[in-house]
Coordinates of C-alpha atoms (C1' of nucleotides) in Angstrom, one line a residue:
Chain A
X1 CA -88.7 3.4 89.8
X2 CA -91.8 1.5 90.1
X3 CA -93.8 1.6 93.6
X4 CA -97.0 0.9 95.8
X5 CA -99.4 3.7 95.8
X6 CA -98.8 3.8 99.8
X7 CA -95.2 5.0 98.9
X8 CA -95.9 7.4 96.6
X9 CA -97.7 8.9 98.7
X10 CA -95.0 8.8 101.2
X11 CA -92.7 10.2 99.0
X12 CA -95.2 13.0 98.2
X13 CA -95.4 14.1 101.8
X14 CA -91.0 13.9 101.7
X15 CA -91.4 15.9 99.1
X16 CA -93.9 19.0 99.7
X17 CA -91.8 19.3 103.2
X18 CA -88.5 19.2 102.5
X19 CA -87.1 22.6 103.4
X20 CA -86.8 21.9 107.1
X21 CA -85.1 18.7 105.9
X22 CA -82.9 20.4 102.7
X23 CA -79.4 20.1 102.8
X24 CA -78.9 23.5 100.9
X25 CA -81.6 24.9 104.5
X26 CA -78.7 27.7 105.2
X27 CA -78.3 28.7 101.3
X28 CA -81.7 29.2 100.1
X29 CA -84.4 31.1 101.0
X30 CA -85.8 29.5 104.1
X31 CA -82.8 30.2 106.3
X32 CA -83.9 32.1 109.5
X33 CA -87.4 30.8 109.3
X34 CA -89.1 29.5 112.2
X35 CA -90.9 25.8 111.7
X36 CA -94.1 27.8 111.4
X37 CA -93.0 30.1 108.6
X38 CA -91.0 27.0 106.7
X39 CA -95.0 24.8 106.9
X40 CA -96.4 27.8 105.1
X41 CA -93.2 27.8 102.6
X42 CA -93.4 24.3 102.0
X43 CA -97.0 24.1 101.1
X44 CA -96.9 26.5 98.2
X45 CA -92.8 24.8 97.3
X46 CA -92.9 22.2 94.5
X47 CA -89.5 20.3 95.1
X48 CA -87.1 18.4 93.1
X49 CA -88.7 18.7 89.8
X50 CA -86.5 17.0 87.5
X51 CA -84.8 18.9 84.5
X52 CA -82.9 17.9 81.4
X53 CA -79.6 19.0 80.2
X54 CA -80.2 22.0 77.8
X55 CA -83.8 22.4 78.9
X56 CA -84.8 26.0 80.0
X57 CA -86.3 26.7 83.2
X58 CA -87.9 30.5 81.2
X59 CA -87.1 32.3 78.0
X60 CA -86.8 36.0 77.5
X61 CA -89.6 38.1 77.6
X62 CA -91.8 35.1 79.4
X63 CA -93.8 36.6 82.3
X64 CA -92.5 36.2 86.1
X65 CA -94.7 33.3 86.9
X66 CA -91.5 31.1 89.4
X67 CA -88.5 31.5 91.0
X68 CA -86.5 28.7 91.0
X69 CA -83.7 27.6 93.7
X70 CA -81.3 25.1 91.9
X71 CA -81.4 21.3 93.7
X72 CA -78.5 19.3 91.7
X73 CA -76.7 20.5 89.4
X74 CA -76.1 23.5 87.5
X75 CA -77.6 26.5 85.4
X76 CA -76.5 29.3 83.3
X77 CA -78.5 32.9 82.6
X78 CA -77.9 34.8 79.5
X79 CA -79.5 37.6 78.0
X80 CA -80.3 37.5 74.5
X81 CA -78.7 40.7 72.1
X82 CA -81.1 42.0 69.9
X83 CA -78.5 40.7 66.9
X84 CA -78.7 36.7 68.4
X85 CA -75.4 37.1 70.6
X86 CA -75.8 36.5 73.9
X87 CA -74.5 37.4 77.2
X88 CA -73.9 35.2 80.2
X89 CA -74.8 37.2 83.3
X90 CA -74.3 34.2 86.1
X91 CA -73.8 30.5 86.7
X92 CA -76.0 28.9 89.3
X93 CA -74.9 25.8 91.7
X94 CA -77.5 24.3 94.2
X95 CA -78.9 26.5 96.8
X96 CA -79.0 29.3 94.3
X97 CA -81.8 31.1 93.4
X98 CA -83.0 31.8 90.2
X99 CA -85.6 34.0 88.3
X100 CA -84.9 37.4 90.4
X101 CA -84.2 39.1 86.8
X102 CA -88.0 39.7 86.0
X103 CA -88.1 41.7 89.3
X104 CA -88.4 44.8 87.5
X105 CA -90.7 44.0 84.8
X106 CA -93.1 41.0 85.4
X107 CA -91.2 39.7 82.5
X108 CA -87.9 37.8 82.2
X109 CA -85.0 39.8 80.9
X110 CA -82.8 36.4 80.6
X111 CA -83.6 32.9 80.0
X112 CA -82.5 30.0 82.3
X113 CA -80.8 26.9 80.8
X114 CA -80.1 23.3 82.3
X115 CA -75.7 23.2 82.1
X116 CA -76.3 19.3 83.3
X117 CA -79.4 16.8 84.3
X118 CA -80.8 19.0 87.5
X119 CA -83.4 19.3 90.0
X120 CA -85.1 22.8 91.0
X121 CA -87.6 23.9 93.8
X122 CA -90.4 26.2 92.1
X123 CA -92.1 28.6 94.1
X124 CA -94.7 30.5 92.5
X125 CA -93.8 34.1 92.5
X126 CA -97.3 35.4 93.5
X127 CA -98.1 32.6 96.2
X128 CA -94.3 33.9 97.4
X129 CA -95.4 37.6 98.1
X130 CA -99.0 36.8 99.2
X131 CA -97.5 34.5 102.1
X132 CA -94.7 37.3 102.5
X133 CA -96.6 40.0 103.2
X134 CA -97.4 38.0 107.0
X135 CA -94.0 37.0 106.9
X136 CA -91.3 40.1 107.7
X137 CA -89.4 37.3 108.6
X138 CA -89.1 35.9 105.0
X139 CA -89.4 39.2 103.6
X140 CA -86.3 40.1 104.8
X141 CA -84.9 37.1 104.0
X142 CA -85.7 37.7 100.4
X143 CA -84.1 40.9 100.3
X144 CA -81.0 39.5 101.8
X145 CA -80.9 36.4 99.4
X146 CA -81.6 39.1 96.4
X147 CA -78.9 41.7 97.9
X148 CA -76.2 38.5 97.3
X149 CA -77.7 38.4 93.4
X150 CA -76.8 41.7 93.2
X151 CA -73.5 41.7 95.0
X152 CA -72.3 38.5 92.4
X153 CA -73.5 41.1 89.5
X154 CA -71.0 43.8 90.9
X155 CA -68.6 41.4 91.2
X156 CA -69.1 40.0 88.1
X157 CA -68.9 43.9 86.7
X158 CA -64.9 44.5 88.8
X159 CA -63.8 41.2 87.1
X160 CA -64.8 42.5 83.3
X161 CA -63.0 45.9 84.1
X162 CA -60.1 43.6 84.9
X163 CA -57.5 44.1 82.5
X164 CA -55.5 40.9 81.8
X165 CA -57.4 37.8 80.5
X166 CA -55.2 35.6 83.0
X167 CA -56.7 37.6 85.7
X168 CA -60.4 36.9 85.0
X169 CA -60.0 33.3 84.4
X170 CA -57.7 32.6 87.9
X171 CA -60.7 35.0 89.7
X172 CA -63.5 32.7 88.1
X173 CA -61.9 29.9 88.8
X174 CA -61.2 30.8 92.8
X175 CA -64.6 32.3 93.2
X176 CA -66.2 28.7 91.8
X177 CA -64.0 27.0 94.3
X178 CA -65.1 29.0 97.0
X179 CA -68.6 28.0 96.1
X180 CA -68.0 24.5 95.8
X181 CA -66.8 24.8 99.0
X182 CA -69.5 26.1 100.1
X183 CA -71.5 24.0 99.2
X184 CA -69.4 20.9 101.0
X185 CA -67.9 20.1 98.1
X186 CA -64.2 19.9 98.0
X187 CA -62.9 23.0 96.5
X188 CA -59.8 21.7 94.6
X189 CA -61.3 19.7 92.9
X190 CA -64.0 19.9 90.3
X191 CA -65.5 19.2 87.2
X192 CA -66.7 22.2 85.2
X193 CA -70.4 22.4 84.3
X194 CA -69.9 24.4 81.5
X195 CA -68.1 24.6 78.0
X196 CA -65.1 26.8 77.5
X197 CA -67.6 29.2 75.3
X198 CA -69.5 30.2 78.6
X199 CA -66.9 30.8 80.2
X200 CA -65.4 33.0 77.4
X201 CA -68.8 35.0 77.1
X202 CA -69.1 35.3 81.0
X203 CA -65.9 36.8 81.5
X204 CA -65.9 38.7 78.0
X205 CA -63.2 36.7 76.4
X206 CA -63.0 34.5 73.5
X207 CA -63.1 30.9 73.4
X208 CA -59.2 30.8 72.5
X209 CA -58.1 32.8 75.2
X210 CA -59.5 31.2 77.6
X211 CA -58.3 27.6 76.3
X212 CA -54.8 29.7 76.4
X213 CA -55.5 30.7 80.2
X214 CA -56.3 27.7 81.5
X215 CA -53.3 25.9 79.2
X216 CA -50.6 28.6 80.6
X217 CA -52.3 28.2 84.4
X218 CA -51.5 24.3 83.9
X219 CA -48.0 24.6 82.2
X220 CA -47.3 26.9 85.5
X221 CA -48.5 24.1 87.8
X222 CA -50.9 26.1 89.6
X223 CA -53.8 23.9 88.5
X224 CA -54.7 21.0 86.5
X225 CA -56.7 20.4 83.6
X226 CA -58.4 17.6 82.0
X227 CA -61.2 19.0 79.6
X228 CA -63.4 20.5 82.2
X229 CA -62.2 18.4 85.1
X230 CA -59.9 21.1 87.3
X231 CA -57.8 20.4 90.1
X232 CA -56.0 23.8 92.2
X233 CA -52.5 23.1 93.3
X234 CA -51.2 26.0 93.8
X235 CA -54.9 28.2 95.6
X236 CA -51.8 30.8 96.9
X237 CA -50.2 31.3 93.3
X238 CA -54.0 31.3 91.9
X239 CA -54.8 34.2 94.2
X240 CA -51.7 36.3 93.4
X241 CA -52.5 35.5 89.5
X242 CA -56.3 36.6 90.4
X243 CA -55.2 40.1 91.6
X244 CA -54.9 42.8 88.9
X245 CA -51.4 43.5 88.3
X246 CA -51.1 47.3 86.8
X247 CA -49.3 47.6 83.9
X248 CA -47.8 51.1 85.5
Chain B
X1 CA -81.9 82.8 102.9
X2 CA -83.3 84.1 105.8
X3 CA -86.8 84.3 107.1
X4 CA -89.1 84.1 110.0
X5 CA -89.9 81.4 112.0
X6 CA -93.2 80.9 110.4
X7 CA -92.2 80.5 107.3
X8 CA -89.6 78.4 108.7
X9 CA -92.2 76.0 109.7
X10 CA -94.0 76.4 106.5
X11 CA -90.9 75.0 105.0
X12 CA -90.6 72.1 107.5
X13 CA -94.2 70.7 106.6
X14 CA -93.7 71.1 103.1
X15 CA -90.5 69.1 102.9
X16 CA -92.3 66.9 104.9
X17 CA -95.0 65.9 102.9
X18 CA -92.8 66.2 99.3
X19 CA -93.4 62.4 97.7
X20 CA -96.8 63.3 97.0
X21 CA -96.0 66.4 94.5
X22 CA -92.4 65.6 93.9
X23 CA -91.9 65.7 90.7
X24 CA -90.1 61.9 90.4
X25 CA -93.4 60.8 91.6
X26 CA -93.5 57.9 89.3
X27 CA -89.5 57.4 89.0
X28 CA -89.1 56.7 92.5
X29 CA -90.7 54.3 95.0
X30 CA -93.8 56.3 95.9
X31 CA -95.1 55.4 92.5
X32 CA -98.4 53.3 92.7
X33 CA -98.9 53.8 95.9
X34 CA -101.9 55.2 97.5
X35 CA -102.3 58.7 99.8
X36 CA -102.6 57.2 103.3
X37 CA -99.3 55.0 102.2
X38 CA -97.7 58.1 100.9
X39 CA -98.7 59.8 104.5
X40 CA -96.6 56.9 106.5
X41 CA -94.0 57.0 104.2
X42 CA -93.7 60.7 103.8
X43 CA -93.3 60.0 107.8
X44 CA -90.2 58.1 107.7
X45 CA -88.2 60.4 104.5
X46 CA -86.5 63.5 105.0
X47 CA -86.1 65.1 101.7
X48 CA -83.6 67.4 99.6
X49 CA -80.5 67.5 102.4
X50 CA -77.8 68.7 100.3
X51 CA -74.7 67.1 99.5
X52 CA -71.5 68.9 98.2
X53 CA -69.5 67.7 95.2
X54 CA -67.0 64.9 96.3
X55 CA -68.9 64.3 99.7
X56 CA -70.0 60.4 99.9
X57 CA -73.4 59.0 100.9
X58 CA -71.8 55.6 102.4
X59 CA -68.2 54.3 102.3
X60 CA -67.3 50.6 101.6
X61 CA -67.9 48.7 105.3
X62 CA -70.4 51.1 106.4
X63 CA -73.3 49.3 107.6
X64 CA -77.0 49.8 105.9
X65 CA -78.4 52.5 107.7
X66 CA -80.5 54.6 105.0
X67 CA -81.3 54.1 101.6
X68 CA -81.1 57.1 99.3
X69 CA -83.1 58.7 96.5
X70 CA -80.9 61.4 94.0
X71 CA -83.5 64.3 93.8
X72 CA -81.2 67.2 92.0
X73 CA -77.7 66.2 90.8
X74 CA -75.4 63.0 90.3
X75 CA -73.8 60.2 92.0
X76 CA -71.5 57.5 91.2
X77 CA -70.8 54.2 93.1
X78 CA -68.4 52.2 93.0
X79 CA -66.4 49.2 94.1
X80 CA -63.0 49.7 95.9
X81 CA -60.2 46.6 94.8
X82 CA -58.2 45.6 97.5
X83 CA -55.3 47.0 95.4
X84 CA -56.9 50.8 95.7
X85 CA -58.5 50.7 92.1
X86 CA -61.7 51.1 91.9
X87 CA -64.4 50.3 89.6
X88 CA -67.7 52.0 89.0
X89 CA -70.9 50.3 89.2
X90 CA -73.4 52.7 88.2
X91 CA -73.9 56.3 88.1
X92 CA -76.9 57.5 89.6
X93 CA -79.6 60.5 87.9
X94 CA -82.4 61.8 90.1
X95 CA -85.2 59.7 91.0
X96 CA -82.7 56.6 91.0
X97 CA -82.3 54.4 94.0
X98 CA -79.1 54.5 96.1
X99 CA -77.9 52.3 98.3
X100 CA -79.0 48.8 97.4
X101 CA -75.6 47.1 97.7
X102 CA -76.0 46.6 101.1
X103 CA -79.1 44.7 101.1
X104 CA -77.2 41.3 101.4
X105 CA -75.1 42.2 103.9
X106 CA -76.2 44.7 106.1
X107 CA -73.0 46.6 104.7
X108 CA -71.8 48.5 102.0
X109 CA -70.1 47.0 99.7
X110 CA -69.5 50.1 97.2
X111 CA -69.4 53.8 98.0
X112 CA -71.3 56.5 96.6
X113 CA -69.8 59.9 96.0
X114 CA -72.0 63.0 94.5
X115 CA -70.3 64.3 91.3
X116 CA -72.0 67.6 91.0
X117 CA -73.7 69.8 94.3
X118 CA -76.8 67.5 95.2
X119 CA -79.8 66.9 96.8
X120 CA -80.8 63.2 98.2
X121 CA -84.3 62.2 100.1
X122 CA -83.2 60.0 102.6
X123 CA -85.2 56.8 103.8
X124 CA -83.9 55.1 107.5
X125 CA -84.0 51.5 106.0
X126 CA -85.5 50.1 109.4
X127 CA -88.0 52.4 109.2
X128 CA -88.8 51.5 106.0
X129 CA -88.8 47.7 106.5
X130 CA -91.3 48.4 109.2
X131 CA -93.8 50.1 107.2
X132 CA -93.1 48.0 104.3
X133 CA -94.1 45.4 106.6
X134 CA -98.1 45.9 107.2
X135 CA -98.1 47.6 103.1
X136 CA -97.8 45.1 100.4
X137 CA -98.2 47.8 97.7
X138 CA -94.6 49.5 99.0
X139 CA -93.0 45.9 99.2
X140 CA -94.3 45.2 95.6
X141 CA -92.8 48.9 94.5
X142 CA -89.7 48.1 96.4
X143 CA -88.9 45.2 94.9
X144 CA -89.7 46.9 91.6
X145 CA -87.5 49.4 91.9
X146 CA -84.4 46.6 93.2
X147 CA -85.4 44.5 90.2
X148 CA -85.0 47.6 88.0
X149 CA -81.3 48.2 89.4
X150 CA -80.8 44.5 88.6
X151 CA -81.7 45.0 85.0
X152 CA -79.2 48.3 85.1
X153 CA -76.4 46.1 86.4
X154 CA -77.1 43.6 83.9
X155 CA -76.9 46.3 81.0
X156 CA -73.8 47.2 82.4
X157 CA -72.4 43.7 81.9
X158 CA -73.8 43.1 78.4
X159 CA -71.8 46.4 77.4
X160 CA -69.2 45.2 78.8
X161 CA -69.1 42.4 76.8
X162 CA -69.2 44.4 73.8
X163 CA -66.1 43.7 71.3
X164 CA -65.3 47.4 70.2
X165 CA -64.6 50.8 72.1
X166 CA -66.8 52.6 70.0
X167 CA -69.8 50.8 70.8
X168 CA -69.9 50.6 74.2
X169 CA -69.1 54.7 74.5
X170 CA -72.1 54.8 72.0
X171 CA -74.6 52.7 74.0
X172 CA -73.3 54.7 76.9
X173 CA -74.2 57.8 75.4
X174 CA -77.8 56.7 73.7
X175 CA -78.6 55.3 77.4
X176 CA -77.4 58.4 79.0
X177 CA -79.7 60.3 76.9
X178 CA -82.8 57.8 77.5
X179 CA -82.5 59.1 80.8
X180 CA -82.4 62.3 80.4
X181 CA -85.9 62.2 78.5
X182 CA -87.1 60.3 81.3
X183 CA -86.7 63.0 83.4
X184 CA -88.2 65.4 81.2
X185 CA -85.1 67.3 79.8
X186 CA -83.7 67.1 76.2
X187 CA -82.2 63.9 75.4
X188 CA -79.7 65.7 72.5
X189 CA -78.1 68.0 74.4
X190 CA -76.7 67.5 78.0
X191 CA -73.9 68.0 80.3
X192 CA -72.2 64.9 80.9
X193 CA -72.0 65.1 85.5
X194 CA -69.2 62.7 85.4
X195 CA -65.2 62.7 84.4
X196 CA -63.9 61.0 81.5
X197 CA -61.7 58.8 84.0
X198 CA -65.4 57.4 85.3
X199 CA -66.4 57.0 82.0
X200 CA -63.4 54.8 80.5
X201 CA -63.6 53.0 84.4
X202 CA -67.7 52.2 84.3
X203 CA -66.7 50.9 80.5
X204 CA -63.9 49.1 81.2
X205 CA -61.3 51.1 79.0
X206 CA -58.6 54.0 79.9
X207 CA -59.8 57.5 79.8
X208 CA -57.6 58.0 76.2
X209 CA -59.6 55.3 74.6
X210 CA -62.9 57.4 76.0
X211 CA -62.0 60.4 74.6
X212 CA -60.2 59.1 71.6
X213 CA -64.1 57.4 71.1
X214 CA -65.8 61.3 71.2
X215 CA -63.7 62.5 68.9
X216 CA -64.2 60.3 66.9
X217 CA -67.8 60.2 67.0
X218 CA -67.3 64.1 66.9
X219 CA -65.5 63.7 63.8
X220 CA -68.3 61.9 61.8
X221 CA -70.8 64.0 63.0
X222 CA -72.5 62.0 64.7
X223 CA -71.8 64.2 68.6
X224 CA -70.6 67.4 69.2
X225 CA -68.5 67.6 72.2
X226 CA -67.2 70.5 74.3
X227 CA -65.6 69.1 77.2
X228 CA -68.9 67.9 78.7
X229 CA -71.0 69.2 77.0
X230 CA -72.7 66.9 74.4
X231 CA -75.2 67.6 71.9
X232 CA -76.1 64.3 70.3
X233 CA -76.6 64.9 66.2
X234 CA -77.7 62.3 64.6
X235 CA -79.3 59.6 67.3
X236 CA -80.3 56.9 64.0
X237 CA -76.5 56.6 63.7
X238 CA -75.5 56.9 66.9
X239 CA -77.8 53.5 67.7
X240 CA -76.5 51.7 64.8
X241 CA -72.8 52.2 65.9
X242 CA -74.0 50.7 69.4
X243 CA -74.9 47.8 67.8
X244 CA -72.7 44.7 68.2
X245 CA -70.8 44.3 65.4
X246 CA -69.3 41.3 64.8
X247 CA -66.0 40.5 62.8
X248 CA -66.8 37.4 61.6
Chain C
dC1 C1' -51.2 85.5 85.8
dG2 C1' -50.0 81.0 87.3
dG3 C1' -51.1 76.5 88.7
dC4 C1' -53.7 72.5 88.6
dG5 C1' -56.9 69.1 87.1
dA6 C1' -59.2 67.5 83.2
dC7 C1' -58.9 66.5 78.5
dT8 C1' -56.8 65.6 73.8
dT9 C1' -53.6 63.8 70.6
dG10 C1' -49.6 61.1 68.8
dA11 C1' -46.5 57.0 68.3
dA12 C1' -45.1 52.4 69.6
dC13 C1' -46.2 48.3 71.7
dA14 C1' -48.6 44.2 73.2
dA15 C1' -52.7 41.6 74.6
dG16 C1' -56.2 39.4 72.8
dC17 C1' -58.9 38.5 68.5
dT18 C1' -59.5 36.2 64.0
dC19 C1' -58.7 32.6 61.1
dA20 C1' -57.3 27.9 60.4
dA21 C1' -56.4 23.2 61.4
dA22 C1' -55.9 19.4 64.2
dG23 C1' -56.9 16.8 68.4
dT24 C1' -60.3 14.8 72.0
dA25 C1' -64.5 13.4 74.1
dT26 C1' -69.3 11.8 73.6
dG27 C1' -73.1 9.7 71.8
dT28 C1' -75.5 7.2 67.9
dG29 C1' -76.6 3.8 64.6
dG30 C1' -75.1 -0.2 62.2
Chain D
dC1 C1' -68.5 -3.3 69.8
dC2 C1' -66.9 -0.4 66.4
dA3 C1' -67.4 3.3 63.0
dC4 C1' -68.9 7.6 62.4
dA5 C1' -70.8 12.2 63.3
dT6 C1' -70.9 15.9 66.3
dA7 C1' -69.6 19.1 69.6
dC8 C1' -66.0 20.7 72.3
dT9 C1' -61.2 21.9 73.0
dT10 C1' -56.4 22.9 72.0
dT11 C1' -52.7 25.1 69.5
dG12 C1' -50.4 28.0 66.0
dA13 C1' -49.7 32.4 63.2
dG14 C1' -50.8 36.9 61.9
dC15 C1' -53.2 41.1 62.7
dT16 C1' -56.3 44.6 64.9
dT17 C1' -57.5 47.1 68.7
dG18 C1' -56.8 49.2 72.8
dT19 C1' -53.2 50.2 76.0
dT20 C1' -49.1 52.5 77.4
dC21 C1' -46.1 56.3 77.6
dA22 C1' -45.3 61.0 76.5
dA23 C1' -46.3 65.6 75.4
dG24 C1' -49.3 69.3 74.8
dT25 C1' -53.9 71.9 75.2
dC26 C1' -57.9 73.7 77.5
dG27 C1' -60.4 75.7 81.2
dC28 C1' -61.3 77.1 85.7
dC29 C1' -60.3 79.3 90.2
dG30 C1' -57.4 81.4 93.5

DNA sequence: CGGCGACTTGAACAAGCTCAAAGTATGTGG
DNA sequence: CCACATACTTTGAGCTTGTTCAAGTCGCCG
């Protein structure tokens, strides 16, 4: 915990340059940057910043001032229904970005809440788009990383129009392996960062009937549960299950 | 239909040179933006082609080539499953963006299909990245008008997340109306461009649901309905029946 | 007029919701 | 370290809602 002031401001300089050095470099934003363009990033980044469980990164209607790119561990948006319910638009795991929802209006439309201790990057939004501007390079590159936002919200909008329950929960439960996997993490097994109520709310579903989905995937031996620690045994049977099946 | 070939060049410059006085000045992404930026970008658009009813913008797979704006008329895009169903993401109005799906890919991933005999301003999206490139103010608007599709998509999930039938074919209706006033015709009486199929799809429920939901709301007096045609009654109740009611 | 696509309506069924209760994990204070 | 409180999860039973299946109507265009 403790150290020298020499160290810290070692650790300082680690800090303020770590893109070049990030582990999550081909996820985020900086991909496709030259070392030039990642200097300029890193001076106006402030990495790492450490955030409790159930802490909010931004609340609805707050003004754009960030965007965030998740470091460790995990993050949920939700909108807030006029009548107090909410709605869970995405989960975020590290490399993902986060804030992109007050695009539109200078204001946030969602808030951001800490599923689990985490670290984020910060990057001041207006700092972003006043070193973007000589950047096309990272200008694009923001497009792109926004274009995947929006393709998770489509895909997010085909898996409510799926019919069966079962459906939704074997497609959120592949797509969060896939990510895992992405991210280097084995993809059969892993530990949920979330309750069974935000999973219910992001798929549209009860609390119950998701309990029931994940019970009836395990009784079928196509995955195992322990609370929210998951193991896929079956990824072939979970992808048939995933697939709407017409009633017709 | 004819004419001379003066007047056919007459015609040329003024298509031209249309974001300045088109009337979806401030819907679309010439808003804010000054007249030497509307010059270069005026450059780069070619305005009102017409599209037939059924014809498609993009297909799924297509790669990025142009973005579109709706100038007369009404799109729809949607997803295509794997399976051949599809599910509809959005349904475009005039002065609305098209074509933002690709942006993380450099591909389609929806297709967008005119529903009624249209008329699209077309922007090269290369093109566009290059100007956008040395004018900050058209970046700012662009990613304005993406963040404004994000919110869309967003509103698309919260009603999807909606309990009953009734309320999200109520919402749908109150927000269909919004837009009409937007564009400066009545907001109580309108011709719906779309099927009852795209409805009950973009919902999430079968068309007989959909139309069981109109008459219904036909019924209580809230609508009147002829096929299409809708002439909204009485909007106070039509808002409270969109609200979330729980069953607790 | 006839044919086709879009829409409406009815009846039976089933998926998922509600309500209720019990079981499990987690953290806190004594 | 244990007892307790809290939050999360599972499971069961009955019921409501929306779906499915089927039949019929409307409206448009050749």
């Amino acid at each position: 915990m403790s150290s020298s002031p020499a160290s810290n401001v070692v650790d300082l300089v680690r800090l303020r340059r770590s893109c070049a050095q990030c582990s999550l470099h081909q996820l985020c934003l900086p991909a496709a940057l030259d070392q030039t363009d990642l200097d300029t990033l890193d001076r106006i980044v402030r990495s790492r910043r450490p955030i409790r469980r159930g802490e909010r990164l931004f609340e609805v209607g707050s003004p754009l001032q960030s965007l965030y790119v998740a470091r460790d561990g995990a993050f949920k948006t939700s909108t807030l229904g006029e009548d107090g319910g909410a709605q869970v638009i995405a989960f975020h795991l590290p490399g993902e970005l986060i804030g992109l929802d007050a695009l539109g209006s200078d204001r946030h439309r969602c808030e951001a809440e800490a599923l689990e201790p985490s670290t984020v990057c910060e990057v001041p939004f207006d700092q972003l788009q006043t070193i973007a501007s000589g950047m096309p390079g990272l200008q694009q590159q923001l497009l792109r990383v926004i274009g995947r936002g929006m393709q998770n919200d489509h895909g997010h909008v085909g898996m409510m129009g799926r019919r069966q329950a079962i459906e939704r929960i074997a497609l959120f439960l592949m797509a969060l392996s896939e990510r895992y996997r992405n991210l280097g993490r084995p993809g059969d097994t892993f530990a949920l960062p979330m309750t069974r109520e935000d999973i219910g709310n992001y798929l549209g579903l009860v609390i119950e009937t998701v309990s029931r989905g994940f019970s009836k995937l395990s009784e079928d031996g196509v995955i195992a549960v322990r609370g929210r620690q998951v193991r896929i045994l079956q990824a072939g049977r979970l992808e048939e299950i995933a697939q709407p099946h017409d009633h017709g």
